[in-house]
Amino acid sequence: MRDPHTAQPWIAPGATLGVLGGGQLGRMFIHAAQRAGYGVVVLEPEAHAPAAQVTTQHVRSAYDDRDGLHSIARNAAAVTIEFENVPAQALEWLDAHLPLAPHAGAVAVCQDRAAEKALFTRVGVKCAAHAVIASHDAAADPAHAALLPGILKTARMGYDGKGQVGIEHPGDLPAAWSALGGVPCVLEQRLDLRSEISVILARGRDGASVHLPPQCNVHRSGILFASFAGEGAVDPDVATRAVAAAHVIAEGLAYVGVLCVEFFVLGDGSLVANEMAPRPHNSGHHTIDSCDVSQFDLQVRTLVGAPLVTPRLHSAAVMLNLLGDLWFDARGAQREPAWDAVLALPGAHLHLYGKREPRRARKMGHLTFTAAVGSQARAAALRACDLLGLAPFEAPPWTHDAGD
Ligand code: ADP
Ligand code: MG
């Protein structure tokens, strides 16, 4: 058995790294790892998953399959994850047998909204007023009226707004809780948001950490629609406080790897931690094109024990998510979006994940626009919205460029 607390030696290029999960985050991790000279073995049940398409070693099994895990442990020098809902036992087993970043205990916290909020509270980072609802009696407790209007969220497995329902009246809670499957949930107060931002940081086994500049995120129907980075995207004072809070959270978890913390910014500029992801995050995809070290480069560095350097954002950026809806015309017939027109726009970087089947609300790719200043990136992104048939976005609430 391996002692997870002993210092890990540097894993030199040429070694093979493991990743659990075969989605787009795994695909972009593999791109970064391969560029740095590493091989990657992917554990993923789907034959044509985005990450499986770009690697030479694919272990096709369930994430908690014993043979699959043994195969990863035999072939990889260290393992990371690309999504957090890997069964806890699988992560604990890997943690005991080879370097795993992030470690199983940190992922367990990020898998559960109630545990996340308990951590935020323990380390002194404010989160929304909330209550844990894990029984019919708790759902019927009239004291919850104080949290309404609110949002009832399943504690586990929620993403892209799934597993959430708005609650206006206390009497609606028991039925809403049952409709969500009667699973443990968190009821949180609905806050009046000025904006949403996220901080992505990387922390090494030695506790050294660096962060990327925070980005401003705009959601539509509970799904990230656009992220804005660069001067003017986030109020500098808000950014400083968010970065400090994210580092406190990472310390509190003895975190190793890339961590994203989502924050709400309230009308008075105060910050409320929303949730976190123990991996690179959709809101950081622009860093591939806008930074000298991307969030995926940081994931590789933390995994192999390479030095962490503070990334420099060299371009302002706007990232647009490309959902499967774009692959259907007004009559519902399938078509390929007009990429040639989009690629004629300045600073366009098109990333498609190789998913064969477009579905509505499915993340098929993203499009990043980089420019010297934010207003130029926004102008190009707005043109792209027009070309793709997406409703235009408003500039983030705290937007000004040096050049505006
Ligand atoms: P997911 O795991 O689906 O990303 P989140 O908890 O981040 O779940 O919620 C998705 C989005 O819903 C948030 O980014 C935000 O726009 C909105 N939202 C969630 N919780 C609240 C809240 N308490 N008050 C206001 N808006 C919220
Ligand atoms: Mg979220």
Coordinates of C-alpha atoms and ligand atoms in Angstrom, one line a residue, residues 113 128 151 153 158-162 164 188-193 196 219 222 262 264 274-275, ligand 1:
R113 CA -23.5 20.3 -1.9
A128 CA -26.1 31.2 0.8
I151 CA -33.9 26.8 -4.8
K153 CA -31.0 21.3 -5.2
G158 CA -26.5 17.9 -10.2
Y159 CA -24.9 19.8 -13.1
D160 CA -26.0 22.3 -15.7
G161 CA -29.0 23.3 -13.6
K162 CA -30.3 19.7 -13.5
Q164 CA -32.9 21.9 -9.2
E188 CA -30.9 27.5 -0.4
Q189 CA -32.1 31.1 -0.4
R190 CA -32.4 32.6 -3.9
L191 CA -30.1 35.5 -4.0
D192 CA -30.2 38.6 -6.1
L193 CA -27.1 38.3 -8.1
E196 CA -21.3 35.4 -11.2
H219 CA -25.8 31.4 -17.5
G222 CA -28.9 27.1 -15.6
E262 CA -17.9 29.5 -8.3
F264 CA -22.1 34.9 -6.7
N274 CA -21.8 28.8 -4.7
E275 CA -20.1 25.5 -5.5
Ligands
ADP1 P1 -24.9 23.5 -11.3 O1 -24.2 22.3 -10.6 O2 -26.0 23.1 -12.2 O3 -23.9 24.4 -12.0 P2 -25.4 25.7 -9.5 O4 -25.7 25.6 -8.0 O5 -24.1 26.3 -9.9 O6 -25.6 24.3 -10.1 O7 -26.6 26.5 -10.1 C1 -26.7 26.9 -11.5 C2 -27.0 28.3 -11.7 O8 -28.3 28.6 -11.1 C3 -26.0 29.3 -11.0 O9 -24.9 29.5 -11.8 C4 -26.9 30.5 -10.9 O10 -27.0 31.2 -12.1 C5 -28.2 29.9 -10.5 N1 -28.3 29.8 -9.0 C6 -28.0 28.7 -8.3 N2 -28.2 28.9 -7.0 C7 -28.7 30.2 -6.8 C8 -29.1 31.0 -5.7 N3 -29.0 30.6 -4.5 N4 -29.5 32.3 -6.0 C9 -29.6 32.7 -7.3 N5 -29.2 32.0 -8.4 C10 -28.8 30.8 -8.2

